[in-house]
Amino acid sequence: MPSGVQSISLMGDTLYTPEVSPELFDDQNEKFLEALADYRVDPEDAENIIWLGRRAAYLGEYREAIQIFTEGTYKVPEDPRMFRHRGHRYITLRYFDRAVRDFERAEELMRNMPDVIEPDGLPNELNQPVSTLKSNVWYHKGLAHYLNGDYQQAINTYEKSLNELDLTDDMQVATLYWYYSALKRGGQDEQAGHAIENVTADMDLIENDVYLNLIMVFKGLFDPERMMEVSDDSLQNATLWYGIGNWHYMNGREERAIDIWNQILSTDEWAAFGYIAAEAEMARDSSTSSE
């Protein structure tokens, strides 16, 4: 692809390297250069490869990140993290099938390994990681299936995570959000209701409050229209708006859902999961309408 182009959207639009805000760029670029220096000292080291790829992605260089993780799959082919992180960035660039294959490979490699906390590259306010290698593999694998419209596969993946892992409250809420959505979209309404019945508004979360608030909308406890108010966090807006649009869609208000999803697509947050999900919905709607 030409310089500055990362991928093509599901709607056929060119996705250019996103601009990083000036206040974040200096910090992230410095960390990228540190990771690059470490890599040059020892380019065979798995940690050096992982962090170089992650730092490239935080600067919006997703294609470069994929190339780095691909290099890692050859240098340390038994390390599931290479496939976990490459799969994540395949989702970013809309290669959902490739992402699923990477997560399946990561599953195979980590099957007999103990789970480990995954350090954050963009730490939360408490600098406290809320996820693990296995929870991230299954979370993102389920998401890739969901974005593909393979709701039963998404359900199966999320159930594995919920049943087999000791998830933090943050990770449990995020997983339940997508699990509920997959169940509803798959026509399993009763099971969807049961899935979130123990989620309460007073849960003390570190970073996934948006998903918690959306679950409260699903339960009829929060007003979705009040939550549509624009915040300063455009990434959060994409997540929130997709969820509210999805709530309308799941309750038969397709026109309102499409209006909200189009609102997301008018922003520049094309790497956000909420944006990608809205784009996938609109691409399916366009495909169905043209048949």
Short mmCIF file of C-alpha atoms in Angstrom, two decimals, residues 20-34 55 58-59:
data_model
loop_
_atom_site.label_atom_id
_atom_site.label_comp_id
_atom_site.label_asym_id
_atom_site.label_seq_id
_atom_site.Cartn_x
_atom_site.Cartn_y
_atom_site.Cartn_z
CA VAL A 20 -1.59 11.03 17.38
CA SER A 21 -2.35 14.02 19.57
CA PRO A 22 0.73 16.16 20.26
CA GLU A 23 0.57 15.53 24.00
CA LEU A 24 0.69 11.77 23.39
CA PHE A 25 3.03 11.70 20.41
CA ASP A 26 6.16 12.91 22.18
CA ASP A 27 5.78 10.36 24.96
CA GLN A 28 4.90 7.47 22.67
CA ASN A 29 7.60 8.31 20.15
CA GLU A 30 10.20 8.41 22.90
CA LYS A 31 9.06 4.99 24.10
CA PHE A 32 9.12 3.68 20.54
CA LEU A 33 12.72 4.85 20.13
CA GLU A 34 13.63 3.17 23.43
CA ARG A 55 4.99 0.79 20.39
CA TYR A 58 0.50 3.06 19.55
CA LEU A 59 1.85 5.51 16.97
#
